[in-house]
Coordinates of C-alpha atoms in Angstrom, one line a residue:
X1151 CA 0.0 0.0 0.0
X1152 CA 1.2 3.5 -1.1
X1153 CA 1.6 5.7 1.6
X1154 CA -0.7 8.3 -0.5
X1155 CA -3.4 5.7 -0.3
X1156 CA -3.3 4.6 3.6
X1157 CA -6.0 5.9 6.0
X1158 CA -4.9 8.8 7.9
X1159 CA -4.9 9.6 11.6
X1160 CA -4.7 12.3 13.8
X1161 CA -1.8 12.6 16.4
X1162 CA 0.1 10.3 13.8
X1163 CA 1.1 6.8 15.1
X1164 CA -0.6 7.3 18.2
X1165 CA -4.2 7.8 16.6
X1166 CA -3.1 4.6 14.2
X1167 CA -2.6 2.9 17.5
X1168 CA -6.3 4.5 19.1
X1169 CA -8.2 1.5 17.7
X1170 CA -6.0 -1.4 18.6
X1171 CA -5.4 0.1 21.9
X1172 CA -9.0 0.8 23.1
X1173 CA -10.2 -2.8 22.1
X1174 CA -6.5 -4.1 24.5
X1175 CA -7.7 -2.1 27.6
X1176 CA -11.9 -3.7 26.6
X1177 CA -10.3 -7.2 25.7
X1178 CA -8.1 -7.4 29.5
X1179 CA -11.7 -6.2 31.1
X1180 CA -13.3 -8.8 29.6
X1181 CA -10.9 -11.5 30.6
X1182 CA -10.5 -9.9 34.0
X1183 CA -13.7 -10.2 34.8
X1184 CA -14.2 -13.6 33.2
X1185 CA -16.9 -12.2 30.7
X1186 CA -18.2 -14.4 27.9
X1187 CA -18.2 -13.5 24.2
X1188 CA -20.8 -10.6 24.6
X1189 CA -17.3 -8.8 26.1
X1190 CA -15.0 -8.9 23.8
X1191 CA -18.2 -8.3 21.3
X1192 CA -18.1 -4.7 22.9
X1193 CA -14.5 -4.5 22.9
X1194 CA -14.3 -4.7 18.8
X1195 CA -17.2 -2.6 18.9
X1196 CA -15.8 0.3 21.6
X1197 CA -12.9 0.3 19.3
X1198 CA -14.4 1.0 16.1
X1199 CA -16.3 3.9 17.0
X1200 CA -13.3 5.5 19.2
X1201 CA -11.7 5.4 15.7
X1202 CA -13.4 7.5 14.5
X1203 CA -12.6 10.2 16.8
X1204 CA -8.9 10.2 15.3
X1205 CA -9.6 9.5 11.9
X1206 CA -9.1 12.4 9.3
X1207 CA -11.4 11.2 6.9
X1208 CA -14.4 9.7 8.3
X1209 CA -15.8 8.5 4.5
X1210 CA -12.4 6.6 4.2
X1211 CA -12.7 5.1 7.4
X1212 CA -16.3 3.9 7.0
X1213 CA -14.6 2.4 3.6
X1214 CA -11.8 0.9 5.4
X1215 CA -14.8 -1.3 7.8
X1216 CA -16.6 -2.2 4.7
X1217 CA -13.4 -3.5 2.9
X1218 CA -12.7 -5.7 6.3
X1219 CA -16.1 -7.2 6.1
X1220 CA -16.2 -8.1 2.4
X1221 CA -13.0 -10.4 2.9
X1222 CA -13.8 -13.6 1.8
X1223 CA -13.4 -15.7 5.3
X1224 CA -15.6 -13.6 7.1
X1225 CA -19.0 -14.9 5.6
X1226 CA -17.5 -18.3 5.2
X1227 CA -16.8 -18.1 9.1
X1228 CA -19.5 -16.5 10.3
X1229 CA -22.4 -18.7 7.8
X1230 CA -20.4 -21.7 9.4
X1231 CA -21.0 -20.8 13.1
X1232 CA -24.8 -20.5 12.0
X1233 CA -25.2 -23.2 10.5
X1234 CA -23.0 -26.0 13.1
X1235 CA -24.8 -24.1 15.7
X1236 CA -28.0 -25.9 13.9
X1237 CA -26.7 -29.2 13.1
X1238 CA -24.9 -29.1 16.8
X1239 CA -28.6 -28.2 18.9
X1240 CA -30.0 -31.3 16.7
X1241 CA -27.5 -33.9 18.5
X1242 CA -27.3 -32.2 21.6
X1243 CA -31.4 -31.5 22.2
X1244 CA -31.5 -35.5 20.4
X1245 CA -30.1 -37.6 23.8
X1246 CA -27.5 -38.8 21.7
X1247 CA -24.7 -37.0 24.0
X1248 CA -25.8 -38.5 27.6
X1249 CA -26.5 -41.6 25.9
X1250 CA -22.6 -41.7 24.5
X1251 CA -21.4 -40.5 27.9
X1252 CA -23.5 -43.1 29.8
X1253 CA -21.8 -45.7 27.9
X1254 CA -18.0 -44.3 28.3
X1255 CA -18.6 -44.1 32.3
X1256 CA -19.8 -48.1 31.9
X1257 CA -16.6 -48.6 29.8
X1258 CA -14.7 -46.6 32.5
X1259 CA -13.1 -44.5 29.2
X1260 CA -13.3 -41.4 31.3
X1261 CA -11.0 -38.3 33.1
X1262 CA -7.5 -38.1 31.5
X1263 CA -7.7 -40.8 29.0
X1264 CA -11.0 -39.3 27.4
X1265 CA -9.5 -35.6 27.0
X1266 CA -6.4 -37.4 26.0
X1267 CA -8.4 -39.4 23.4
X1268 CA -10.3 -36.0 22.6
X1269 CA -7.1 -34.5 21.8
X1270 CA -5.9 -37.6 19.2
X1271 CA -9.3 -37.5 17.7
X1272 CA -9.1 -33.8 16.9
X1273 CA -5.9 -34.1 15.4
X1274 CA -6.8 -36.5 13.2
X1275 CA -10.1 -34.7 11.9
X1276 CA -7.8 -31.5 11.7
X1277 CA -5.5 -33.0 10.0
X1278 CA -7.6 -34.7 7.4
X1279 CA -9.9 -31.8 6.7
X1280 CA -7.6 -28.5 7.1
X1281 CA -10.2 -26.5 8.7
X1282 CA -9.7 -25.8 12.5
X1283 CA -13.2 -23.8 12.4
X1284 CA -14.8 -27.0 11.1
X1285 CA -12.8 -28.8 13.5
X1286 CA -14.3 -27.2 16.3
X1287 CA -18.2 -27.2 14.8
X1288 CA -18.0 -31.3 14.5
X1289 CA -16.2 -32.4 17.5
X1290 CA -17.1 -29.7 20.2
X1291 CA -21.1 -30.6 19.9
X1292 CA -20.2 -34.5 20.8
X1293 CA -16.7 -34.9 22.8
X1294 CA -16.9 -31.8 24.7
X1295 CA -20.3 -32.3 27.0
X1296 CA -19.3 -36.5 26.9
X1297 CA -15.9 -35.9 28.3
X1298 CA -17.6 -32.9 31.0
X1299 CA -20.1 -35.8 31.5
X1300 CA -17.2 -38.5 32.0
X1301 CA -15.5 -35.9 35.0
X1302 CA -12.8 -33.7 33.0
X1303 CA -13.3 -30.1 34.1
X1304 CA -14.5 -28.4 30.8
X1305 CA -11.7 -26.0 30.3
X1306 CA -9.3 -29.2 29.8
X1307 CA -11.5 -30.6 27.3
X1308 CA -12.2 -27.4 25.3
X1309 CA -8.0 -27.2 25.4
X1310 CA -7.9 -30.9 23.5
X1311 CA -10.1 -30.0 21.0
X1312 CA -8.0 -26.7 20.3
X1313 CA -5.3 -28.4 20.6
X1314 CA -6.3 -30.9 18.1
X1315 CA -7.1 -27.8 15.9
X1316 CA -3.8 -26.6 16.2
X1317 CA -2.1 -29.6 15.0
X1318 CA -4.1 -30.0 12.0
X1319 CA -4.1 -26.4 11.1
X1320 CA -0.2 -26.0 11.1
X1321 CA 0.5 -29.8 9.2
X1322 CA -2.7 -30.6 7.1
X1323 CA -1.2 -30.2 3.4
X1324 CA -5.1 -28.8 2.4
X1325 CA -5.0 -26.1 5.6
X1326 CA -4.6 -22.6 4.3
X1327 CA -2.1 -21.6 6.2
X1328 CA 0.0 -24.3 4.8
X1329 CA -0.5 -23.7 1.4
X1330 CA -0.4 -19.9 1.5
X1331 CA 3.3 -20.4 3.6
X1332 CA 4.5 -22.5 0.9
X1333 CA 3.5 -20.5 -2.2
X1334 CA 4.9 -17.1 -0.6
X1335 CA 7.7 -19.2 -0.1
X1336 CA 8.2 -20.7 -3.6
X1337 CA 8.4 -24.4 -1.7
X1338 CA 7.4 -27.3 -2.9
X1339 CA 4.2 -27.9 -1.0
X1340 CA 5.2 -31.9 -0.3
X1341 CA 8.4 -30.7 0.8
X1342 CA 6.8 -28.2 3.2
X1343 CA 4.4 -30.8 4.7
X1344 CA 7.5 -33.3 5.0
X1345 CA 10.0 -31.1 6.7
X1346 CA 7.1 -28.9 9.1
X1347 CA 7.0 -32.6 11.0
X1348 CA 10.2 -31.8 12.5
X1349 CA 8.6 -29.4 14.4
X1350 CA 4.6 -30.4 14.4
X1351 CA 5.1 -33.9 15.7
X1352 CA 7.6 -33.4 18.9
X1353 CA 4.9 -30.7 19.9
X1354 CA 1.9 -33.1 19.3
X1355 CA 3.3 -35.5 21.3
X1356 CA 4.3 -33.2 24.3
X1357 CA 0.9 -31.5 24.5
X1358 CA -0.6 -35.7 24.3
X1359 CA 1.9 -36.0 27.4
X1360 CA 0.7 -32.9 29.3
X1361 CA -2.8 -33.8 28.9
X1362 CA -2.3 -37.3 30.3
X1363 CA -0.6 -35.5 33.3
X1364 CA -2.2 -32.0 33.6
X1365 CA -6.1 -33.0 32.8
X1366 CA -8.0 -32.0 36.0
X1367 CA -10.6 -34.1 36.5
X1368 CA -14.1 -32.9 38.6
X1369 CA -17.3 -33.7 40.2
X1370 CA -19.7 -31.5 38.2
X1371 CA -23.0 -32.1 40.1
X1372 CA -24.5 -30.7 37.1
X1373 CA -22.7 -32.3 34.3
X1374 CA -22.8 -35.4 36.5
X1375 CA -26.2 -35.3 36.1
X1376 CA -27.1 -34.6 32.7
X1377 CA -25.1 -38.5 32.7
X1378 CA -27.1 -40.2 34.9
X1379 CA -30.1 -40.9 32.4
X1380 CA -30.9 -44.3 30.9
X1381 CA -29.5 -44.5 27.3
X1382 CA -31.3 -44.2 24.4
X1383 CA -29.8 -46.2 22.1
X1384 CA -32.0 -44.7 18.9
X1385 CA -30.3 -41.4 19.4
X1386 CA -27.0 -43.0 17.9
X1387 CA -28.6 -42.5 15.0
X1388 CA -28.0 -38.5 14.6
X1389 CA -24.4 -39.3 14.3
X1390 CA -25.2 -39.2 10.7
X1391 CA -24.8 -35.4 10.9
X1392 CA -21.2 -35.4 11.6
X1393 CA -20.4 -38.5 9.4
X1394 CA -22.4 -36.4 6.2
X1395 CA -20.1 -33.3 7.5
X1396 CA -16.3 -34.8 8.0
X1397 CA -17.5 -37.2 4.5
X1398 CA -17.9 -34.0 2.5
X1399 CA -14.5 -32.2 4.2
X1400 CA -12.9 -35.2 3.3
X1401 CA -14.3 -35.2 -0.7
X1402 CA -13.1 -31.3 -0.4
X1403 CA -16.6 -29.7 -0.5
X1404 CA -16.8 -26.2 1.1
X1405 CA -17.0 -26.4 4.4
X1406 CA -20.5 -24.4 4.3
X1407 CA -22.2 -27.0 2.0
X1408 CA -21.1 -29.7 4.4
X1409 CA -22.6 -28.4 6.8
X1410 CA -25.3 -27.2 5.2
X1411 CA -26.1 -31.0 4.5
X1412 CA -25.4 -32.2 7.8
X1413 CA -28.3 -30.5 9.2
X1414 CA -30.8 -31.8 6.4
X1415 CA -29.3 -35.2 7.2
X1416 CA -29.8 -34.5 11.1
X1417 CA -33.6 -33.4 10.5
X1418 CA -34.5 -35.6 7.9
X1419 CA -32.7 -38.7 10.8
X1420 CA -34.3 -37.0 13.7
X1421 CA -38.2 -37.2 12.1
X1422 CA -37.8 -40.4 10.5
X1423 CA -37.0 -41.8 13.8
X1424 CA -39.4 -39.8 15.7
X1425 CA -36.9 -38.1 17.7
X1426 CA -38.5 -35.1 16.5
X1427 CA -41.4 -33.8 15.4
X1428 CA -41.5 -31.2 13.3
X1429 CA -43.0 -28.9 16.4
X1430 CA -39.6 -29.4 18.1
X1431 CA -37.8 -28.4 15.2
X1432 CA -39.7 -25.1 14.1
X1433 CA -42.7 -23.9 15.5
X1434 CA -44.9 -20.5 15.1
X1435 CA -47.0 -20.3 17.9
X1436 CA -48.6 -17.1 17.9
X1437 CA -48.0 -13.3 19.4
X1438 CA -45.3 -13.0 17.0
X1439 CA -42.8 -15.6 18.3
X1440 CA -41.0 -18.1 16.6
X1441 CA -40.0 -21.6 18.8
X1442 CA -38.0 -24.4 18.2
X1443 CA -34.4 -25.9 18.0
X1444 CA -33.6 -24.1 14.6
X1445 CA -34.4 -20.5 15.6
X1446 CA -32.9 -20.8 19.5
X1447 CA -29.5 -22.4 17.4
X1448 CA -29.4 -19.3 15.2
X1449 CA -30.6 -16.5 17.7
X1450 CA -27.9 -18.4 20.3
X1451 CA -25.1 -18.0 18.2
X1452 CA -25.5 -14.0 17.0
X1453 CA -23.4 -13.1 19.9
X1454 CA -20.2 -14.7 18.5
X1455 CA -21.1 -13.3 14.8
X1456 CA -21.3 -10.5 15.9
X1457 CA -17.5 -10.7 17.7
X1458 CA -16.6 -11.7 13.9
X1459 CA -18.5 -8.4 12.4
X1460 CA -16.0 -6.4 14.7
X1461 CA -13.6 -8.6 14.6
X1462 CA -13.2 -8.1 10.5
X1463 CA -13.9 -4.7 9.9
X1464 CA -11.0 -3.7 13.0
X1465 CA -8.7 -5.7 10.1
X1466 CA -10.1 -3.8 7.4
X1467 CA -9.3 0.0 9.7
X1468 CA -5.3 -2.1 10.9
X1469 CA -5.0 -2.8 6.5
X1470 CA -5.8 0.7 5.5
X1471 CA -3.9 2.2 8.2
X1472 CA -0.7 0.7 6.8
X1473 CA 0.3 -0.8 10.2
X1474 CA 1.2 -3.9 8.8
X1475 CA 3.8 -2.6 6.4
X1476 CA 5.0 -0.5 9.9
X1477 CA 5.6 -3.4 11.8
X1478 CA 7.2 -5.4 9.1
X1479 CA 9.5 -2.9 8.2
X1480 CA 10.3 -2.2 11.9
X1481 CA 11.1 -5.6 12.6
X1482 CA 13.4 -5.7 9.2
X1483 CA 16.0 -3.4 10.8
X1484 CA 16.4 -6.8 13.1
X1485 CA 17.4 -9.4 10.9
X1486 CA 20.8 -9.1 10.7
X1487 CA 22.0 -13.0 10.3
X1488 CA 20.2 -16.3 10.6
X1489 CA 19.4 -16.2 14.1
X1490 CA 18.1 -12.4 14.1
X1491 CA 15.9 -12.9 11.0
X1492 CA 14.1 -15.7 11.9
X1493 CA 13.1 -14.2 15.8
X1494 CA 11.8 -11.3 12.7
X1495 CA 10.0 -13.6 10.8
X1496 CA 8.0 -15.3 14.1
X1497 CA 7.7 -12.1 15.4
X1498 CA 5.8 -10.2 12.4
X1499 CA 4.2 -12.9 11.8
X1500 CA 2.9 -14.1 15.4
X1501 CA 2.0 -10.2 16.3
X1502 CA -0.1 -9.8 12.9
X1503 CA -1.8 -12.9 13.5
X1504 CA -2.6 -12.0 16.9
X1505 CA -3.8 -8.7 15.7
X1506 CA -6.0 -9.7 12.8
X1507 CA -6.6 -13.1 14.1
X1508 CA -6.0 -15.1 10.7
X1509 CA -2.7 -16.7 10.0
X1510 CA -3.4 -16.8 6.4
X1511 CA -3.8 -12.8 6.4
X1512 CA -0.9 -12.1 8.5
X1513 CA 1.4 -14.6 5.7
X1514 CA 0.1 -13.2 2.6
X1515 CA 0.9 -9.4 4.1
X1516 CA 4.8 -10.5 5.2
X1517 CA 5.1 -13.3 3.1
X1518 CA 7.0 -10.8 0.7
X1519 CA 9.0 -9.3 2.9
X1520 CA 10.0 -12.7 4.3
X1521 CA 11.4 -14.2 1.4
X1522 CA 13.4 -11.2 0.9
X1523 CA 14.9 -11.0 4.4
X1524 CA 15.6 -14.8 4.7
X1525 CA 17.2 -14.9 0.7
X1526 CA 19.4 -12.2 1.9
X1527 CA 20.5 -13.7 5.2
X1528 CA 20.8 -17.0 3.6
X1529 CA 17.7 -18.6 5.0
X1530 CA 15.9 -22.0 3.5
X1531 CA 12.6 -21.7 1.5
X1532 CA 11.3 -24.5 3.9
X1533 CA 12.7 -22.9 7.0
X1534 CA 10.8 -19.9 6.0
X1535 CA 7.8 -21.4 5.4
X1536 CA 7.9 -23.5 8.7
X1537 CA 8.6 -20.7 11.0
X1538 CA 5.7 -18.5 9.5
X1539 CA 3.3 -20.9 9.9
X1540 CA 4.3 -22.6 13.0
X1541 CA 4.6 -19.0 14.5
X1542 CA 1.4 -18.7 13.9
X1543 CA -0.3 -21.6 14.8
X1544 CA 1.4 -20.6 18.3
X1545 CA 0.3 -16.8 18.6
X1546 CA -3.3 -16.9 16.7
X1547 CA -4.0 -19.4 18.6
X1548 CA -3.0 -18.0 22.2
X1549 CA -4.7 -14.7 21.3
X1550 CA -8.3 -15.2 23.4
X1551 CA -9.9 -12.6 21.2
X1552 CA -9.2 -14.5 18.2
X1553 CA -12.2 -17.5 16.6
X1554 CA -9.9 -20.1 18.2
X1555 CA -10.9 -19.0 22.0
X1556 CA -14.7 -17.3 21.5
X1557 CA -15.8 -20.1 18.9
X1558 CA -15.1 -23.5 21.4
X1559 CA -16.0 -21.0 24.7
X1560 CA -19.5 -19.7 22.2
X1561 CA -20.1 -23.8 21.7
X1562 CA -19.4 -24.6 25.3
X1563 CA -21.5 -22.1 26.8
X1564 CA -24.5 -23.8 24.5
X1565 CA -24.7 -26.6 26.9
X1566 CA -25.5 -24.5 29.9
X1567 CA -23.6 -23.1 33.0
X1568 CA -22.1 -26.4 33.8
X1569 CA -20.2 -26.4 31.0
X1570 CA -19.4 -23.0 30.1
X1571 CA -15.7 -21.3 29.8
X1572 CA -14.4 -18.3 29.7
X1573 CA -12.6 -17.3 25.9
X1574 CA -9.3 -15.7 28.1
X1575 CA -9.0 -19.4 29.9
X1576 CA -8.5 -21.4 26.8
X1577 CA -4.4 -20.5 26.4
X1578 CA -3.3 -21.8 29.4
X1579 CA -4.6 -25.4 28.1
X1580 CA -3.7 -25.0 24.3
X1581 CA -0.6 -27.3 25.1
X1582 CA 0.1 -27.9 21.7
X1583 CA 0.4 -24.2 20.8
X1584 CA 2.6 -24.2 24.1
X1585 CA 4.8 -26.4 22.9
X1586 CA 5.2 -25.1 19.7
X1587 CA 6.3 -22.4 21.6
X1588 CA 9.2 -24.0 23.2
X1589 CA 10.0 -25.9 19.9
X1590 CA 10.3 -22.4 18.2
X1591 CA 12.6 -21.1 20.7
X1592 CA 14.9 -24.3 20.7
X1593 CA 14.9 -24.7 16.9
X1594 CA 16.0 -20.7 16.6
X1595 CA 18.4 -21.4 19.2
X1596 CA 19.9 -24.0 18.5
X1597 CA 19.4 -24.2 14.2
X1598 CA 17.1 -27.5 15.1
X1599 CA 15.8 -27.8 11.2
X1600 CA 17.0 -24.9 9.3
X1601 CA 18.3 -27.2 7.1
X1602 CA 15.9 -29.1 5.0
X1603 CA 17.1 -32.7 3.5

């Protein structure tokens, strides 16, 4: 971006800063005070309109929110939370989950070995589809309230399934971010998969160690419960709604379609078998209401679309301000040598990904700049390429304003009090992210796989 063409501030880069800043000081409230989505709603929100105070031209500005929400992922993301919101009220509202947790307490699969189990499972579905956001609208609905229901304190099991997410978003040769590190890159795509297990599969198996050891396991009266219900064997049958999802990921439909035809599949299931009529499902009962599973799914969710509505056009205000050219070039005047220009590479690219909360983004705006700093300092395609997208696959996903902490806390809460987290709790148990973290800092320290056989 020209630096005729960027969107001006008052008080120069402190009024760039006013936006980002305000929604910081709303975002550590939030957490603080262990709010749930609705707070870091109001923190995107707060921040867009303080903007405006500092902005010199108020008609680019508007343009610059507009331009954030026309970005491709943000219908994809935010028609996905509507629609697994759906297809996940028809299994929970169906039995099927207290009837699957009823038989892992007979089989004593519970505590450590469930969320441990959780955590495999996730990886593999990550892995296999490339989508972490799918990821999360498949397995949360199911694994989540059995392994609550089975003793493992929520928070543990919401960690394993972003854990899981992790893995599969920063290996999975069909995830984004892998394909947009490679191509920025030049690197061979197979290569890129290859070489990132040098770094993807110590971590996986640390964070499968950590939650063998670290899972805290509870007596949730409530949760408990919800278990202690005779099982209903018929309600096995709405697993058809993640089978038809994960069969249409895996034949590389769009991840909205899937969906889309996971909750026909879980209607069309739930009435044939009389596990719901179609009063259950949608109802209009008079005095201008509307009842039912559908419209409390949709109306449940608007909360966390709305986070995504502010959450996008602050990205489209942080592009247009140019502050992602200012902190790549600021970090350039670091990367003197090897060592110094790959702390610049995970650095740009874990704060950008922590500010815009997309890796993707944050390695198509540096991706550039990267393969010019690490060409000149002598730096690997593949090394390159790993370190972006491990980088952020650690920082995205430890950002609890970002889709990978409000998402699994938005599904969590669904189930009720019980089971509900709080979005600025989920780092602390993202142990794969964690150890990525250390991997990052012992492979720049020590030149662990910066060169790629």
């Amino acid at each position: 971006m020209s630096e005729k063409n960027r969107l001006e501030f008052r008080f120069g880069m402190v009024g760039k800063l006013i936006p980002l800043l305000v929604a910081i000081v709303f975002i550590i409230w939030a957490a603080v005070s262990q709010s749930n989505v609705n707070g870091y709603v109001v923190a995107f929100f707060m921040a867009i309109i303080f903007g405006v105070v500092v902005a010199k031209d108020e008609k680019a500005y508007g343009q610059a929110i507009m331009a954030g929400l026309t970005k491709p992922m943000f219908p994809v993301i935010a028609m996905a939370v509507i629609l697994a919101a759906i297809s996940g009220k028809l299994i929970s509202n169906s039995g099927m989950v207290q009837t699957i947790a009823s038989y892992a307490i007979e089989a004593g699969f519970t505590g450590k070995l469930f969320a441990a189990a959780t955590f495999i499972i996730t990886c593999l579905l990550a892995f296999s589809t490339g989508t972490s956001v799918g990821t999360y609208m498949v397995v949360i609905p199911i694994l989540f309230p059995v392994g609550v229901m089975t003793g493992v304190s929520p928070i543990y099991m919401i960690g394993a399934v972003v854990s899981g997410a992790a893995f599969g978003d920063n290996l999975a040769p069909i995830s984004d971010t892998t394909i947009v590190s490679s191509a920025t890159q030049n690197a061979d795509l197979g290569k890129v998969v290859r070489t990132r297990m040098k770094y993807s599969i110590p971590a996986a198996i640390i964070a499968l160690i950590c939650f063998l050891i670290f899972t805290k396991t509870e007596a949730n009266p409530a949760a408990l419960e919800a278990a202690q219900v005779d099982p209903h064997p018929l309600s096995m049958t709405m697993l058809i709604v993640p089978v038809v999802i994960i069969a249409l990921c895996l034949m590389k439909k769009h991840l909205i379609t899937a969906l889309a035809w996971g909750v026909i599949a879980g209607i069309v299931m739930g009435l044939i078998t009389g596990i719901y009529q179609i009063s259950d499902l949608l109802a209009f009962p008079g005095g201008f209401s509307v009842s039912g599973a559908i419209i409390d799914a949709i109306t449940g969710c608007m909360g966390t679309v709305a986070m995504l509505i502010g959450v996008f056009s602050m990205l489209g205000i942080l592009e247009a301000s140019g502050l992602f050219e200012d902190v790549g070039k600021g970090l350039t005047k670091m990367a003197k040598g090897p060592v110094s220009t790959e702390i610049t590479i995970v650095g740009s690219i874990g704060i950008l990904s922590m500010v815009t909360g997309v890796i993707s983004v944050a390695i198509v705006a540096m991706g550039d700049l990267v393969r010019e700093l690490g060409e000149k300092n002598g730096l690997d395609r593949y090394r390159r390429a790993n370190l972006m997208d491990c980088a952020g696959c650690v920082f995205c996903f430890l950002a609890p304003w970002t889709v990978h902490c409000v998402i699994p806390a938005m599904k969590a809460a669904e189930f009720g009090e019980a089971f509900a987290v709080a979005p600025a709790s989920v780092p602390f148990v993202n142990f794969y992210s964690i150890s990525m973290l250390v991997i990052l800092i012992v492979a720049i320290a020590t030149g662990y796989g910066r060169k790629s056989k």
